[in-house]
Coordinates of C-alpha atoms (C1' of nucleotides) in Angstrom, one line a residue:
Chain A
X22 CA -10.0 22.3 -4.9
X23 CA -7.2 19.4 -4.7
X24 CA -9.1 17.7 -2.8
X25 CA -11.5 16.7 -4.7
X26 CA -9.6 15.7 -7.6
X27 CA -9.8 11.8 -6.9
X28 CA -6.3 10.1 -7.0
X29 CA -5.9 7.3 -9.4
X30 CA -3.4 4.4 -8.8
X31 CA -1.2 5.2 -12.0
X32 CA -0.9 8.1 -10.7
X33 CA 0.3 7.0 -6.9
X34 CA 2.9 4.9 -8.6
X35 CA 4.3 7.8 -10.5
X36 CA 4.4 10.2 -7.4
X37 CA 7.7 8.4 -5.8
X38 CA 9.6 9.0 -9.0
X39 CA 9.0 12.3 -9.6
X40 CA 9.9 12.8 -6.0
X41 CA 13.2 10.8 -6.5
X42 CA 13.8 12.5 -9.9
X43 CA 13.0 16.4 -7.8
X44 CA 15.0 15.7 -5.1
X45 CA 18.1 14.8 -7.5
X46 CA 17.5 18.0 -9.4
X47 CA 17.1 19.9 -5.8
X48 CA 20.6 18.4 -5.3
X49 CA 22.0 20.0 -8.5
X50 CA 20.7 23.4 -7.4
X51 CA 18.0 23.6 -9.1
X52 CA 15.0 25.6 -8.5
X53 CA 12.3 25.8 -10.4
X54 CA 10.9 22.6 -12.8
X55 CA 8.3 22.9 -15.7
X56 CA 6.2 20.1 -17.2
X57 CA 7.7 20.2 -20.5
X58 CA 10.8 19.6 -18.7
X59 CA 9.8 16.7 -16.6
X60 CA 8.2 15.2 -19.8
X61 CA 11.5 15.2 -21.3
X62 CA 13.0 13.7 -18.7
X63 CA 10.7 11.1 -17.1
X64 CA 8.8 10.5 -20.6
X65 CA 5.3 11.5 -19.0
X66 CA 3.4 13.7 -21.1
X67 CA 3.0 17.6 -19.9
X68 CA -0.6 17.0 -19.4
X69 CA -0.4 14.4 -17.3
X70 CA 2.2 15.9 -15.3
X71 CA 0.1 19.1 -15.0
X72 CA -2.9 17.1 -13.7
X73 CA -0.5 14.5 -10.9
X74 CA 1.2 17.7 -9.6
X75 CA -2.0 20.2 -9.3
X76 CA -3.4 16.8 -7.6
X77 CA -1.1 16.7 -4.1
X78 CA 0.5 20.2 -4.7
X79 CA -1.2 23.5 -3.0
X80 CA 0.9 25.7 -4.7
X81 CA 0.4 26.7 -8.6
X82 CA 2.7 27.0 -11.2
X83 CA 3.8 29.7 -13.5
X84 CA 3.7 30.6 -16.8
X85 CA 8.0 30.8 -18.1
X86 CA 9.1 29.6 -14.5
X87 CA 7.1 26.6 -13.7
X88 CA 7.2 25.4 -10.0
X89 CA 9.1 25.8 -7.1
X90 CA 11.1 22.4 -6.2
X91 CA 11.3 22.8 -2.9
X92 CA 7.6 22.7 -2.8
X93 CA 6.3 19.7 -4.7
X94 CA 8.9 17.9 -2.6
X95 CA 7.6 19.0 0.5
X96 CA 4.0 18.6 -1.0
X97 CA 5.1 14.8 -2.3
X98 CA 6.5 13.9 0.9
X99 CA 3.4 14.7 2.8
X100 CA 1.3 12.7 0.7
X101 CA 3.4 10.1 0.7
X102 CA 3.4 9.9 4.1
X103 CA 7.4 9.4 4.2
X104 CA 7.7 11.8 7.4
X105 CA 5.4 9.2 9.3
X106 CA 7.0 6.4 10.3
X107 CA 5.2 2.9 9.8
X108 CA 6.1 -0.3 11.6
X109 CA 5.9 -3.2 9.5
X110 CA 7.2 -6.7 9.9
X111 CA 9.0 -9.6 7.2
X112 CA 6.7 -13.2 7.4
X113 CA 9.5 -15.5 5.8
X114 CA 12.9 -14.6 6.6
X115 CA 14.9 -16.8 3.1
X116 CA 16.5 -15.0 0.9
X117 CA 14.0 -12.0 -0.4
X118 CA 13.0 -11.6 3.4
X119 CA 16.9 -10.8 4.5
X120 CA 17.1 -8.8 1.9
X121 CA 14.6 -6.5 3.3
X122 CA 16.0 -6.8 6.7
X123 CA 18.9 -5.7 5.6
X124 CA 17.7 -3.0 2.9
X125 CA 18.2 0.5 4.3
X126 CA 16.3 2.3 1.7
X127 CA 12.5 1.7 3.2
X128 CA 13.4 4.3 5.8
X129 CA 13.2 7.1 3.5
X130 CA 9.9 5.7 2.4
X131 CA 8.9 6.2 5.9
X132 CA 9.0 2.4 6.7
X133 CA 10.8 0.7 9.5
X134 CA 11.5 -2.7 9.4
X135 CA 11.0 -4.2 13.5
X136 CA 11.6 -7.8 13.0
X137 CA 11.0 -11.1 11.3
X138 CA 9.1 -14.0 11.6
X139 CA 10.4 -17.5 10.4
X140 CA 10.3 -20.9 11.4
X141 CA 13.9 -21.8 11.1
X142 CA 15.6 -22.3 14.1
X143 CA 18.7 -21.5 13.4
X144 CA 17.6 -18.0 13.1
X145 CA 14.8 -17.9 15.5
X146 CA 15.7 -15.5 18.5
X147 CA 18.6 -14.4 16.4
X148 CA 18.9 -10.7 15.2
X149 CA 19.6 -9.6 11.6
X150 CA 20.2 -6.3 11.4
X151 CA 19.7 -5.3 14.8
X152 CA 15.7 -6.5 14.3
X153 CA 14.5 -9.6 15.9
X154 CA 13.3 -12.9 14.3
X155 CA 10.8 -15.0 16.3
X156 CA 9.3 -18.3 15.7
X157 CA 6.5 -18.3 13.6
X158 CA 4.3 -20.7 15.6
X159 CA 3.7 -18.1 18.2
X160 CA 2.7 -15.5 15.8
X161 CA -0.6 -14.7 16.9
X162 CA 0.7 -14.2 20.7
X163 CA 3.7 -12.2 19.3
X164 CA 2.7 -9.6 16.6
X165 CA -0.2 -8.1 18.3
X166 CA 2.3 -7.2 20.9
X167 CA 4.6 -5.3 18.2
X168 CA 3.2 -2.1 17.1
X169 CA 3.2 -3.1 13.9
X170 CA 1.0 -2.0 10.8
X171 CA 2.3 -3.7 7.5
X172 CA 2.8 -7.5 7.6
X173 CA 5.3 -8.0 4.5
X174 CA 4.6 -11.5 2.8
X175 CA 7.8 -13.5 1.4
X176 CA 7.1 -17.3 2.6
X177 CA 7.3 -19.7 0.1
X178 CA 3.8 -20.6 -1.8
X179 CA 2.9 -23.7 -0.1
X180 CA 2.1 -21.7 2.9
X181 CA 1.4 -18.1 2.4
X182 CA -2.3 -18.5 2.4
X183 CA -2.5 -20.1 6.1
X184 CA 0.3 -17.5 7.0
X185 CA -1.3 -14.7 5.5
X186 CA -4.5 -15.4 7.6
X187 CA -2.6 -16.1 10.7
X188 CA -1.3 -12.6 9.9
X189 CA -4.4 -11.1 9.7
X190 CA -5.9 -12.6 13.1
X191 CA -2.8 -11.2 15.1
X192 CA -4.4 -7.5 14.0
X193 CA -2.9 -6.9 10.7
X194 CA -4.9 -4.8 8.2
X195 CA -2.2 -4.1 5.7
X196 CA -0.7 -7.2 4.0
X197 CA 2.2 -6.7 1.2
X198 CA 2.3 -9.7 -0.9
X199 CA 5.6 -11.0 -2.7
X200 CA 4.2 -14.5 -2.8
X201 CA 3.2 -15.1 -6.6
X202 CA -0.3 -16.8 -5.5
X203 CA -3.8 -15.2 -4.8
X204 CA -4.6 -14.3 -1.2
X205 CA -8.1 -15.1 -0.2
X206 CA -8.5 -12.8 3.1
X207 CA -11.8 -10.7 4.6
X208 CA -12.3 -7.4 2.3
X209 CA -11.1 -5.4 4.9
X210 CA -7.6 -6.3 4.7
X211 CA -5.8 -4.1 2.6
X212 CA -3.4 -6.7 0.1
X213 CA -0.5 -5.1 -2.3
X214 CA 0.9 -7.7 -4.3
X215 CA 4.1 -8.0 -6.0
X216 CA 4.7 -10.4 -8.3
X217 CA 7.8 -11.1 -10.0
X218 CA 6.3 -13.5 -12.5
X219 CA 3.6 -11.2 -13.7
X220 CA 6.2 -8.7 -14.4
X221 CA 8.8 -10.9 -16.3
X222 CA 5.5 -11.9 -18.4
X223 CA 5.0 -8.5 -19.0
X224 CA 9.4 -8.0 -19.9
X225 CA 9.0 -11.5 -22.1
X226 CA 6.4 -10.3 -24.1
X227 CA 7.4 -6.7 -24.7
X228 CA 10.9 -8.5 -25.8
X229 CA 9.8 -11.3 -27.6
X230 CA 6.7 -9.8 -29.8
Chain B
X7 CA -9.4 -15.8 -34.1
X8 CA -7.1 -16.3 -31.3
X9 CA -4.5 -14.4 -33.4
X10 CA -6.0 -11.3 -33.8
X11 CA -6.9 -10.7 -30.0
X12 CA -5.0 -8.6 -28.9
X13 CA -3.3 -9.2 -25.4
X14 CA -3.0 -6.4 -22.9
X15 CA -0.7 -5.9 -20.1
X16 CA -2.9 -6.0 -16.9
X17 CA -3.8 -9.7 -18.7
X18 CA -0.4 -10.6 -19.5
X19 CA 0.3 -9.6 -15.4
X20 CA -3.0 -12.0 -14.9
X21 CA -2.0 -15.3 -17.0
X22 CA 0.9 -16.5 -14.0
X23 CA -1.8 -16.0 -11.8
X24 CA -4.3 -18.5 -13.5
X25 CA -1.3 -20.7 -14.3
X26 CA -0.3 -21.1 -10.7
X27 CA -4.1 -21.4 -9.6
X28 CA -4.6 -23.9 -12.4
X29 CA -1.4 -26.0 -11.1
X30 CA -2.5 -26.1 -7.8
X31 CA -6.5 -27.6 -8.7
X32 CA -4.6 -30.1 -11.2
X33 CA -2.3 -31.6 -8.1
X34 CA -5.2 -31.9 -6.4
X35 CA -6.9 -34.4 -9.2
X36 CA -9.3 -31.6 -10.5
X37 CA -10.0 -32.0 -14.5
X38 CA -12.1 -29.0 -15.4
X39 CA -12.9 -25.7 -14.4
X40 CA -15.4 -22.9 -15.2
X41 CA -15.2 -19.3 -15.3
X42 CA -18.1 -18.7 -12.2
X43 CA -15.6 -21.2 -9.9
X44 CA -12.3 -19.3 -11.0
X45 CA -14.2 -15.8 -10.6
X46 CA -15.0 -17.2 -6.8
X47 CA -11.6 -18.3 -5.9
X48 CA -9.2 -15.8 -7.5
X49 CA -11.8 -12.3 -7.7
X50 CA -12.0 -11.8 -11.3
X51 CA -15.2 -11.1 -13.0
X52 CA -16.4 -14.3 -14.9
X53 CA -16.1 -12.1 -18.4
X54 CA -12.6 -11.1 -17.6
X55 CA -11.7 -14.5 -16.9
X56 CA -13.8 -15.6 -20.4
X57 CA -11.6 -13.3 -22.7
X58 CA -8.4 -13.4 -20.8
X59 CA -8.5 -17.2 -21.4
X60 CA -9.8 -17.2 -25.2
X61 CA -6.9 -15.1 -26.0
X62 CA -4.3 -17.8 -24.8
X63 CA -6.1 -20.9 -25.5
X64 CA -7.0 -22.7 -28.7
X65 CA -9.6 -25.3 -26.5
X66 CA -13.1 -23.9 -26.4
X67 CA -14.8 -24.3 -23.0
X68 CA -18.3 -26.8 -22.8
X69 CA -21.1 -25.7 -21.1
X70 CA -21.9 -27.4 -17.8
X71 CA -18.5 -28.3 -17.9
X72 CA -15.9 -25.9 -18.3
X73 CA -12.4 -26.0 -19.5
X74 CA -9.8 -28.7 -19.5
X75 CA -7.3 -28.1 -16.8
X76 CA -4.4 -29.7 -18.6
X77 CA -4.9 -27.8 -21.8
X78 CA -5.0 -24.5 -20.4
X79 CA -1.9 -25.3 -17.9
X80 CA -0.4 -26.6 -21.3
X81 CA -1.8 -23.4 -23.2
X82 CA -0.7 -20.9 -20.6
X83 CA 3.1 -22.0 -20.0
X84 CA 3.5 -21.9 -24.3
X85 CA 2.4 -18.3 -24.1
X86 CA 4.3 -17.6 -21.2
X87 CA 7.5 -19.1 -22.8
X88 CA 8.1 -21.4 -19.4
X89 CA 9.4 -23.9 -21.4
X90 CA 11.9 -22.0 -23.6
X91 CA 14.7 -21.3 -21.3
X92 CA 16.0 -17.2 -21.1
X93 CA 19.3 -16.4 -19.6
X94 CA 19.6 -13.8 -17.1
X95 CA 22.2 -11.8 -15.5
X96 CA 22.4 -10.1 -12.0
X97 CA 24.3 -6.4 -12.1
X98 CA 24.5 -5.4 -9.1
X99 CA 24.7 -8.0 -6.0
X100 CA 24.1 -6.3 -3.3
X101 CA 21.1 -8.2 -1.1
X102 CA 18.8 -7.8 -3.2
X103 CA 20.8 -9.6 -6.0
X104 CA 22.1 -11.9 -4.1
X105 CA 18.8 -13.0 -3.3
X106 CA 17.8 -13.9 -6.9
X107 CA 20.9 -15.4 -7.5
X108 CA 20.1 -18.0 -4.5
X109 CA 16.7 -18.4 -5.6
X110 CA 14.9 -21.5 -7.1
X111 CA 11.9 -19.8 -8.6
X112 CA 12.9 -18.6 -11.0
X113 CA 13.5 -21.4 -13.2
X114 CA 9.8 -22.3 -13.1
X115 CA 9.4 -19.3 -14.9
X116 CA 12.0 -20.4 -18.0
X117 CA 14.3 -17.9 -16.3
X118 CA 18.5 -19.1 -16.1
X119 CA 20.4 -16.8 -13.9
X120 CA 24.0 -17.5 -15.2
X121 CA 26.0 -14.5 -13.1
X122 CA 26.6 -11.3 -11.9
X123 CA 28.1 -8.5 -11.7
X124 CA 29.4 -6.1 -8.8
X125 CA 32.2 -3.5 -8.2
X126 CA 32.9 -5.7 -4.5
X127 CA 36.4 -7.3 -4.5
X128 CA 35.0 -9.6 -2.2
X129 CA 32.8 -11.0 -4.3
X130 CA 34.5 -10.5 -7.8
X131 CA 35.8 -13.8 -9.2
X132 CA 33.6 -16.0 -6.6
X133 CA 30.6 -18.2 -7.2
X134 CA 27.3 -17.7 -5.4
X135 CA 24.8 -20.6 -6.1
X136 CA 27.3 -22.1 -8.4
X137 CA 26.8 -18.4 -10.3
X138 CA 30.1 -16.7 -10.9
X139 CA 30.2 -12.9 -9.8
X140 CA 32.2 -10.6 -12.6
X141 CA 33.7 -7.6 -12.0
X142 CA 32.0 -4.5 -12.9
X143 CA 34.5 -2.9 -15.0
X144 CA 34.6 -5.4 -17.4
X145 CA 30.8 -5.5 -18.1
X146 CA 31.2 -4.6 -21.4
X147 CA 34.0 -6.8 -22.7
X148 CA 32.6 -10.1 -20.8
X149 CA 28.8 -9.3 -20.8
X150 CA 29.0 -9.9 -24.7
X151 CA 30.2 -13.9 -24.0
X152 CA 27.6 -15.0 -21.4
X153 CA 24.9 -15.3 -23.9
X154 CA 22.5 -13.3 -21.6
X155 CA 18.8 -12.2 -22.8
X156 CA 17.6 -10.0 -20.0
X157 CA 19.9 -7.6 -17.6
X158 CA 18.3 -7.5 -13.9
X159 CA 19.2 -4.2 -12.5
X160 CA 19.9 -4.2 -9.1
X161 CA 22.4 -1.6 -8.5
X162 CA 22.3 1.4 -6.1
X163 CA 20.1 3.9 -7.5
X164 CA 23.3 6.7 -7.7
X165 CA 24.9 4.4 -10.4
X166 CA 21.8 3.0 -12.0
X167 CA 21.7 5.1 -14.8
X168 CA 25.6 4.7 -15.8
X169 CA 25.5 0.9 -15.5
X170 CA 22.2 0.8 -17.5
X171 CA 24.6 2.7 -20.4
X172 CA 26.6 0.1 -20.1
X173 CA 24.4 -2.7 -20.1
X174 CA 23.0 -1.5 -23.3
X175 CA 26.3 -0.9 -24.8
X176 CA 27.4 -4.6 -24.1
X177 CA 24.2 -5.2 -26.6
X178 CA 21.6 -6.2 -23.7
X179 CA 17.9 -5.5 -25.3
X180 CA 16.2 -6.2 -21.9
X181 CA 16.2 -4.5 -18.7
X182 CA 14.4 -5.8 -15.3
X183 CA 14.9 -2.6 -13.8
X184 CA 14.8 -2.8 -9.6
X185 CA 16.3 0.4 -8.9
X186 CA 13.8 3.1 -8.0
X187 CA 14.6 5.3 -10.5
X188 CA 13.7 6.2 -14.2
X189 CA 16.0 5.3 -16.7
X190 CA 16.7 7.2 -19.4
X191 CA 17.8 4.5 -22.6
X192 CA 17.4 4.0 -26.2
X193 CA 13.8 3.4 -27.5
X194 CA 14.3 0.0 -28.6
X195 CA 15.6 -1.0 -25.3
X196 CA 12.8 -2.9 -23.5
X197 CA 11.8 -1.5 -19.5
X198 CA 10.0 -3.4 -16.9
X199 CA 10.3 -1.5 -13.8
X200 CA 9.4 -3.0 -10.1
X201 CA 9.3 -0.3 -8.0
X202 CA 8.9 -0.8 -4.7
X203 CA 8.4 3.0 -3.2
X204 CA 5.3 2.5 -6.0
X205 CA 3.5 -0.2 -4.6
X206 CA 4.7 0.7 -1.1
X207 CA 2.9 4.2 -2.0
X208 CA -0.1 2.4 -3.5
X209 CA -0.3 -0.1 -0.1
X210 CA -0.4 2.8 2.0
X211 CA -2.9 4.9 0.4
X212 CA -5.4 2.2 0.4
X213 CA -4.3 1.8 4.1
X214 CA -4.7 5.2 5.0
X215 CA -7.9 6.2 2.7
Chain C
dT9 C1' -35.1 -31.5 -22.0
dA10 C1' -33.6 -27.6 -18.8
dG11 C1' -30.4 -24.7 -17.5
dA12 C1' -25.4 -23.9 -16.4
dT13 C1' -21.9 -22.1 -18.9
dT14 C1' -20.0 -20.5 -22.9
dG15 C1' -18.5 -16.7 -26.3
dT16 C1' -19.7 -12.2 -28.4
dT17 C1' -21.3 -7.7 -29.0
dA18 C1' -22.6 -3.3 -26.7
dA19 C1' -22.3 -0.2 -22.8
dT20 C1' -19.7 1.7 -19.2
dC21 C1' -16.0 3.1 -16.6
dG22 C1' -11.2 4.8 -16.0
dA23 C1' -7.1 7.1 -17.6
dT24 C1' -4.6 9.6 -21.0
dT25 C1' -4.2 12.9 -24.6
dA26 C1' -5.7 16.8 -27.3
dA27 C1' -7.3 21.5 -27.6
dC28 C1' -7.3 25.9 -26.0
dA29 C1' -8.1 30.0 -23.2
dA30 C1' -5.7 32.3 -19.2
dT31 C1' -1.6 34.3 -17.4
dC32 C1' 2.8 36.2 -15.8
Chain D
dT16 C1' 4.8 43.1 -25.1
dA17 C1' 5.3 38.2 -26.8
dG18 C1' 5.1 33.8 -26.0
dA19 C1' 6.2 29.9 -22.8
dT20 C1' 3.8 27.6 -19.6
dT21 C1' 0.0 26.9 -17.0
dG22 C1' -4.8 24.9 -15.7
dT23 C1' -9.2 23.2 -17.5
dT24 C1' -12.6 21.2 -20.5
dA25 C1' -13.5 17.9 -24.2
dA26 C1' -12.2 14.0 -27.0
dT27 C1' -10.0 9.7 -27.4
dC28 C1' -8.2 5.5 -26.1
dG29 C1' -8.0 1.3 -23.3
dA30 C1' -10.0 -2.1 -20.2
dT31 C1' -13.7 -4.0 -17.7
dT32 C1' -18.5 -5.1 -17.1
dA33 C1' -23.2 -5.9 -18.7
dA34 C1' -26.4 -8.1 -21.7
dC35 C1' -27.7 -11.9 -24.2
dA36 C1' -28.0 -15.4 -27.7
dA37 C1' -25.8 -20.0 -28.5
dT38 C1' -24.9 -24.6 -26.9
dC39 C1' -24.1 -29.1 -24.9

DNA sequence: TAGATTGTTAATCGATTAACAATC
DNA sequence: TAGATTGTTAATCGATTAACAATC
């Protein structure tokens, strides 16, 4: 049964490109897919492809055809949970935090945007993007009020640490972290974090030896 | 010897981490520190921490005492190559890209953003952050000039894989690769992806069970 | 000295790849 | 039918953790 084949994290991060690389193939007309197809393609190997899709995907596949596309996008979608929406909220409206008010992509991820937190006021009270920004002092009275299950992180260092726990005693149990620094929070609270100087380590060393 | 460790990626992801942990006890007039009070403050185990900082340090920690501060700070920004400076370039300056081209951080990391490049006559032929935006169609004539190391992709993901062509054919051997997409490029051509839908997927899976 | 901390070797855990029988 | 493709089980590879002797 699928579900109890345990889900590894590689594996989550590969789901959302073989969704985005189905649903352009769906687009071209195309029907049915087959791992030694993907593997061209996405540069997976078939047996790892095999064991993501029979993971979060009911159906089976078939000797010759392969699977139905219509189906591991429907199947992908549902795990992914990009039919249900999720309120989540920017902490640090500079320049990375606009830029995720303003991103329309995270809707098709299933993630809406309501608003901003920031402690400029020039901005405070304004709207970008049609979403509210409100002073950060009154964050704990404010972001209970807000429906609101991801907090997303782009403050500048010096700060994120007594922001991020303010964050998490307005409510928050989700907290995805673009500040390159290491949260210390309760173990319940859920922390993703991207950081841009761990990957250009990772891009300098593959380039320079 | 140091040499023949071998470093691998989640450590190379780890090293900025240390490195901006390490800072921040220096500033505050700390001179050693030891694997049991590193493995308190950022979560790693105390072996992990052992190995991941033999590999980049010639210093040998003391018992009781620990390791210098300085030297690893020292130790970790040489193998980082912080203080050998890499131009960049922006293609694609939509928010997203405009946000790294306005900010600071970056050069901490050794990274020069020196332009960009986008397809918006608006933009084409201006400066942002003293940064001088190129047009799009002549990536592969001026993109040769500008002395640029690593590409950061930031395009929308329709065009991503076209531009990436390009990028390669202007003789670009690095790709920081924003765009939620696979790309498909010559082997020697050097990949670090940041996907977002990815670690959105892996937030909201831990979130959700 | 006593013992906190180090560095190293062995064991375990996790993820990918290899091998191969089943099947349409 | 023949054989391309599947799904599953075993083997390998990679990374972390455990165990422990060495040391200042």
């Amino acid at each position: 049964m699928n579900i109890h084949n345990k889900v590894t994290k590689p594996q989550i991060a590969r789901y959302p490109v073989y969704l985005n690389y189905l649903t352009e193939l769906a687009s071209k007309g195309e029907i049915f897919i087959s791992s030694p197809k993907i593997s061209k393609d996405l540069g997976y190997s078939e047996e790892q492809i095999r064991k993501d899709l029979q993971v979060i995907s009911k159906g089976k596949g078939k000797p010759f055809s392969g699977r139905k596309i219509s189906t591991l996008i429907k199947d992908l979608e549902d795990f992914l949970g990009y039919n249900a929406k999720t309120n989540a909220i920017i902490i640090g409206v500079g320049h990375l935090g606009q830029a995720f008010l303003l991103y329309k992509g995270f809707a098709e991820y299933g993630l809406n945007i309501v608003g901003g937190f920031d402690n400029n006021i020039n901005i405070i009270n304004k709207e970008i993007n049609q979403k509210k920004i409100y002073s950060i002092e009154n964050i704990e009275e404010i972001l209970p009020t807000l429906d609101v299950e991801i907090a997303i992180l782009t403050v500048p260092s010096e700060i994120a640490q007594e922001i991020a726990l303010k964050v998490v005693n307005s409510g928050i149990k989700a907290i995805w972290n673009f500040v390159p620094i290491h949260l210390d929070l309760p173990d319940d609270i859920v922390i993703e974090n991207v950081n841009l100087a761990s990957s250009l380590a990772i891009l300098s060393h593959k380039l320079k030896g």
